[in-house]
Coordinates of C-alpha atoms in Angstrom, one line a residue:
M1 CA 139.4 112.9 55.8
P2 CA 141.0 111.7 59.0
A3 CA 143.7 114.1 60.3
T4 CA 146.4 111.6 61.0
L5 CA 148.3 109.1 58.7
R6 CA 150.6 106.3 59.9
I7 CA 153.8 106.9 57.9
E8 CA 157.3 105.6 57.7
M9 CA 160.6 107.3 57.2
A10 CA 161.9 104.6 54.8
E11 CA 165.4 106.0 54.8
H12 CA 165.8 105.5 58.5
R13 CA 165.8 101.6 58.4
F14 CA 168.2 99.5 60.3
I15 CA 169.6 96.0 59.7
S16 CA 168.1 93.5 62.1
P17 CA 170.9 91.3 63.6
R18 CA 168.5 88.3 63.5
L19 CA 166.5 88.8 60.3
G20 CA 169.5 90.1 58.3
Q21 CA 167.3 92.7 56.6
E22 CA 166.2 96.3 57.0
V23 CA 163.5 96.9 59.6
L24 CA 161.6 99.9 60.8
V25 CA 162.0 100.3 64.7
F26 CA 158.9 101.5 66.7
E27 CA 158.1 102.2 70.2
V28 CA 154.5 101.3 70.8
T29 CA 152.5 102.6 73.8
C30 CA 149.0 101.4 74.7
K31 CA 147.2 102.9 77.7
V32 CA 144.5 101.1 79.7
T33 CA 141.1 102.8 79.5
D34 CA 140.4 105.3 82.4
D35 CA 144.0 104.7 83.6
L36 CA 142.7 101.6 85.5
F37 CA 145.4 99.3 87.0
L38 CA 144.0 96.3 85.1
L39 CA 147.6 95.2 84.2
A40 CA 148.7 95.2 87.8
P41 CA 151.3 92.4 87.9
K42 CA 149.4 89.6 89.7
H43 CA 151.1 86.3 88.9
E44 CA 148.2 85.4 86.6
V45 CA 148.3 88.6 84.6
V46 CA 152.1 88.3 84.1
D47 CA 151.7 84.7 83.0
L48 CA 148.9 85.7 80.6
V49 CA 150.4 88.6 78.8
T50 CA 153.8 86.9 78.5
G51 CA 152.0 84.0 77.0
I52 CA 150.4 86.2 74.4
L53 CA 153.7 87.7 73.3
G54 CA 155.1 84.2 73.0
R55 CA 152.2 83.2 70.9
A56 CA 152.5 86.1 68.6
Q57 CA 156.1 85.0 67.8
Q58 CA 155.0 81.4 67.4
K59 CA 152.3 82.4 64.8
V60 CA 155.0 83.5 62.3
G61 CA 154.8 81.3 59.3
E62 CA 151.8 79.3 60.6
A63 CA 148.8 78.6 58.4
G64 CA 146.4 81.4 59.2
G65 CA 149.1 83.2 61.3
F66 CA 151.5 85.9 60.4
E67 CA 153.0 85.8 57.0
F68 CA 155.8 88.1 58.1
D69 CA 158.4 88.0 60.9
F70 CA 159.2 90.7 63.3
D71 CA 161.7 91.6 66.1
L72 CA 160.8 92.1 69.8
Y73 CA 163.7 94.0 71.5
A74 CA 162.0 94.9 74.8
Y75 CA 158.6 95.1 76.5
Y76 CA 157.2 96.4 79.7
F77 CA 153.6 96.1 81.1
M78 CA 153.0 98.7 83.9
S79 CA 149.7 98.6 85.7
N80 CA 147.8 101.0 83.5
H81 CA 149.8 100.9 80.2
L82 CA 152.2 98.8 78.1
H83 CA 155.2 99.5 75.9
L84 CA 156.7 97.5 73.1
L85 CA 160.0 98.0 71.2
I86 CA 159.6 96.2 67.9
G87 CA 161.2 96.0 64.5
V88 CA 159.1 95.3 61.4
V89 CA 159.9 95.0 57.7
E90 CA 156.9 96.9 56.5
L91 CA 154.6 99.4 58.1
V92 CA 151.5 97.2 57.5
H93 CA 153.2 94.4 59.5
K94 CA 153.1 96.7 62.6
S95 CA 149.4 97.3 62.2
L96 CA 148.6 93.6 61.7
L97 CA 150.8 92.6 64.8
L98 CA 149.3 95.1 67.0
E99 CA 145.8 94.3 65.9
W100 CA 146.2 90.7 67.0
T101 CA 148.4 91.3 70.1
C102 CA 146.3 94.1 71.6
R103 CA 143.0 92.3 70.8
E104 CA 144.2 89.2 72.6
I105 CA 145.4 91.1 75.6
S106 CA 142.1 93.0 75.7
R107 CA 140.0 89.8 75.6
R108 CA 141.9 87.9 78.1
I109 CA 142.5 90.6 80.6
N110 CA 138.8 91.5 80.5
R111 CA 137.9 87.9 81.0
F112 CA 140.3 87.7 84.0
H113 CA 138.7 90.8 85.7
D114 CA 135.2 89.7 84.7
R115 CA 134.6 92.9 82.8
T116 CA 133.6 93.9 79.3
G117 CA 134.2 97.0 77.2
Q118 CA 137.3 98.8 75.8
L119 CA 140.5 97.8 77.6
L120 CA 143.3 99.4 75.6
I121 CA 143.1 102.9 74.2
P122 CA 144.4 103.0 70.5
N123 CA 148.1 103.0 70.5
H124 CA 150.6 105.5 69.4
A125 CA 153.6 104.0 67.7
I126 CA 156.6 106.3 67.2
Q127 CA 159.4 105.4 64.8
V128 CA 162.8 105.4 66.2
V129 CA 165.2 106.9 63.6
S130 CA 168.7 106.6 65.0
L131 CA 170.5 103.8 66.7
A132 CA 171.4 106.1 69.7
H133 CA 167.8 106.8 70.2
A134 CA 167.0 103.1 69.9
L135 CA 169.2 102.3 72.8
D136 CA 167.7 105.3 74.7
R137 CA 164.3 103.8 74.2
M138 CA 165.5 100.5 75.5
R139 CA 166.8 102.3 78.6
Y140 CA 163.4 104.0 79.0
L141 CA 161.4 100.8 78.9
M142 CA 163.7 99.1 81.4
G143 CA 163.3 101.9 83.8
Q144 CA 159.5 102.2 83.9
A145 CA 159.0 101.0 87.5
T146 CA 162.2 102.5 88.8
A147 CA 161.3 106.0 87.4
E148 CA 157.8 105.7 89.2
L149 CA 159.7 104.7 92.4
V150 CA 157.9 101.4 92.5
S151 CA 161.2 99.5 92.4
R152 CA 164.7 100.3 93.5
H153 CA 166.4 98.8 90.5
P154 CA 165.2 97.5 87.1
A155 CA 166.5 94.0 88.2
D156 CA 163.9 94.0 91.0
D157 CA 160.8 94.4 88.9
V158 CA 157.9 92.1 89.2
F159 CA 155.9 93.4 86.3
A160 CA 155.7 91.6 83.0
C161 CA 158.8 92.9 81.3
S162 CA 162.0 92.0 79.5
N163 CA 164.3 93.0 82.3
P164 CA 165.0 89.6 83.8
A165 CA 165.9 88.2 80.4
L166 CA 168.0 91.2 79.5
L167 CA 169.8 91.3 82.8
R168 CA 170.0 87.8 84.1
G169 CA 169.2 85.7 81.0
E170 CA 166.1 84.3 82.7
P171 CA 163.6 82.9 80.1
A172 CA 160.3 84.9 79.9
R173 CA 157.7 82.1 79.9
G174 CA 153.9 82.4 80.0
T175 CA 150.8 80.4 79.3
F176 CA 148.7 80.8 76.2
W177 CA 145.2 79.3 76.3
H178 CA 144.0 78.1 72.9
A179 CA 140.5 78.3 71.8
N180 CA 140.0 74.6 72.5
G181 CA 141.1 75.0 76.1
R182 CA 144.6 73.7 75.6
A183 CA 147.2 75.5 77.7
E184 CA 150.7 75.9 76.2
T185 CA 153.7 77.2 77.9
L186 CA 155.6 79.6 75.6
T187 CA 158.9 81.5 75.9
V188 CA 159.3 85.0 74.6
R189 CA 162.3 85.5 72.4
L190 CA 164.2 88.7 72.8
D191 CA 166.0 90.1 69.7
R192 CA 169.1 92.2 69.6
L193 CA 168.6 95.9 68.8
P194 CA 170.2 97.0 65.5
G195 CA 173.8 98.0 66.1
L196 CA 174.1 95.5 68.9
G197 CA 174.4 92.3 66.9
D198 CA 178.1 92.0 67.1
L199 CA 178.4 92.0 70.9
T200 CA 179.1 88.8 72.6
P201 CA 176.4 87.6 75.1
R202 CA 178.6 88.6 78.0
A203 CA 179.2 92.1 76.5
H204 CA 175.5 92.6 75.7
R205 CA 174.5 91.7 79.3
Q206 CA 177.1 94.0 80.7
L207 CA 175.7 96.9 78.5
M208 CA 172.2 96.1 79.8
W209 CA 173.5 96.2 83.4
E210 CA 175.2 99.5 82.8
L211 CA 171.8 100.9 81.5
A212 CA 170.0 99.4 84.6
D213 CA 172.5 100.7 87.0
G214 CA 172.4 104.1 85.5
I215 CA 168.6 104.1 85.8
A216 CA 168.7 103.2 89.5
A217 CA 171.5 105.8 90.3
E218 CA 169.4 108.5 88.4
H219 CA 166.2 108.0 90.6
R220 CA 167.8 107.1 93.9
P221 CA 168.2 110.9 94.8
R222 CA 164.5 111.5 93.9
R223 CA 163.4 108.8 96.3
K224 CA 165.6 110.0 99.2
K225 CA 164.5 113.6 98.6
A226 CA 160.9 112.5 98.8
G227 CA 161.6 110.7 102.0
L228 CA 160.4 107.4 100.6
P229 CA 161.6 104.0 101.9
V230 CA 163.3 101.4 99.7
P231 CA 160.2 100.2 97.7
D232 CA 158.9 96.7 98.0
P233 CA 158.3 95.5 94.4
E234 CA 155.8 92.8 95.7
A235 CA 153.5 95.7 96.7
A236 CA 152.7 96.3 93.1
R237 CA 150.9 92.9 93.0
R238 CA 148.6 93.8 95.7
V239 CA 147.3 97.0 94.0
D240 CA 143.6 97.1 93.5
P241 CA 143.1 96.8 89.7
W242 CA 140.1 99.1 89.9
T243 CA 142.0 102.1 91.2
R244 CA 143.8 104.9 89.2
P245 CA 146.9 106.9 89.7
R246 CA 146.7 109.9 92.0
A247 CA 148.1 112.1 89.3
R248 CA 148.0 111.5 85.6
K249 CA 151.2 112.4 84.0
R250 CA 150.9 113.4 80.3
S251 CA 153.8 114.7 78.2
P252 CA 153.6 115.5 74.5
A253 CA 155.0 112.6 72.5
P254 CA 157.7 113.5 69.8
V255 CA 156.8 112.7 66.2
V256 CA 159.8 110.5 66.0
H257 CA 162.5 109.4 68.4
G258 CA 165.5 111.1 66.8
T259 CA 167.3 114.5 66.5
K260 CA 165.5 117.8 66.0
A261 CA 166.5 117.7 62.3
Q262 CA 164.9 114.3 61.9
Q263 CA 161.8 115.5 63.7
A264 CA 161.6 118.4 61.3
E265 CA 162.1 115.9 58.4
W266 CA 159.2 113.8 59.6
L267 CA 157.0 116.8 59.8
E268 CA 157.8 117.9 56.2
L269 CA 157.3 114.3 55.0
H270 CA 154.0 114.0 56.8
D271 CA 152.7 117.3 55.3
A272 CA 153.6 116.1 51.8
L273 CA 152.0 112.6 52.3
K274 CA 148.8 114.1 53.8
A275 CA 148.3 116.4 50.9
A276 CA 148.8 113.5 48.5
Y277 CA 146.4 111.3 50.5
T278 CA 143.8 114.1 50.4
E279 CA 144.2 114.4 46.6
A280 CA 143.8 110.7 46.2
H281 CA 140.8 110.5 48.6
I282 CA 139.0 113.3 46.8
A283 CA 139.6 111.6 43.4
Y284 CA 138.1 108.4 44.9
W285 CA 134.9 110.1 45.8
Q286 CA 134.8 111.8 42.4
W287 CA 135.2 108.4 40.8
L288 CA 132.4 106.9 42.8
A289 CA 130.1 109.7 41.4
D290 CA 131.6 109.4 37.9
P291 CA 133.6 106.2 37.0
S292 CA 135.0 107.9 33.9
R293 CA 137.2 110.0 36.1
P294 CA 140.7 108.8 36.9
L295 CA 141.7 107.3 40.2
I296 CA 144.8 108.5 41.9
P297 CA 146.8 105.9 44.0
F298 CA 147.3 106.5 47.7
P299 CA 151.0 107.4 48.3
P300 CA 153.3 104.5 49.2
G301 CA 154.8 104.3 52.8
T302 CA 151.5 105.1 54.5
I303 CA 148.6 103.6 56.1
P304 CA 145.4 105.7 56.1
P305 CA 143.7 105.7 59.4
S306 CA 140.7 104.0 57.9
H307 CA 143.0 101.1 57.0
A308 CA 144.9 100.9 60.3
R309 CA 142.8 98.1 61.7
K310 CA 142.6 99.6 65.2
T311 CA 139.0 98.9 65.8
L312 CA 139.4 95.1 66.0
W313 CA 141.9 95.0 69.0
R314 CA 140.1 97.3 71.4
G315 CA 138.5 94.2 72.9
S316 CA 134.8 93.9 74.1
G317 CA 134.8 90.8 76.2

């Protein structure tokens, strides 16, 4: 059987300020194949990926669209990877949302660069299991370019990201091209993180500025120590999309964004669910050989890898 399961820690749900119901919060990361800079923030790329996010939100409730709603708290498209901070009511909603979104990004970015083949490496989505860690992940996404010393401050970023909307209230607009060739300008809606719903707009923006200023202050000494000048954010637009980073930074991802006790709790839950899935899987194959044998249901709160629908959104052209 596959080695990994997509699972949820159902007891660590939070009330969505907009939806008014409990959601699972996830940070999603997808990397570009071979670490190529195919998402470098050329104006056309920023417009394209922003339009796709806007279209994903527009599809909610449409015939043939998503039968579920979801929250989008923050997003950031670096040149060779992307981050989304989302809230979903059910685990399968995350899978369906990422299937469509990543497939559309792959198809359209491939077309823009006149290439074929896999664009996005299958994602890892890490559940956020505490409100403090949710705000920390918001800060992490906001500081992507600043941490890489590509920009001086999150407010300066030219990448496709939620920073301008969070900090200045600027609407994030992009263009979505429908199959019939019709272009539609769409605006991405940013939702409040759970726990921040009671803040006034002014207080919420002040909090976002505090996060951004803290990010800039944290990385300013690094830039000075390295002897680097104040970065020109526009330089990121001129990067050759067929290049790669000089050094590939890889750090082990936590099983969940939470305390050490919550991480241990996740590991224990994962072991139990994996054992239950193995038992059900074996019973299924025994049933195929002998239909008189009983079937054992897969455990709730999981998505087996074979049902995670990840093969459809890699993109092939």
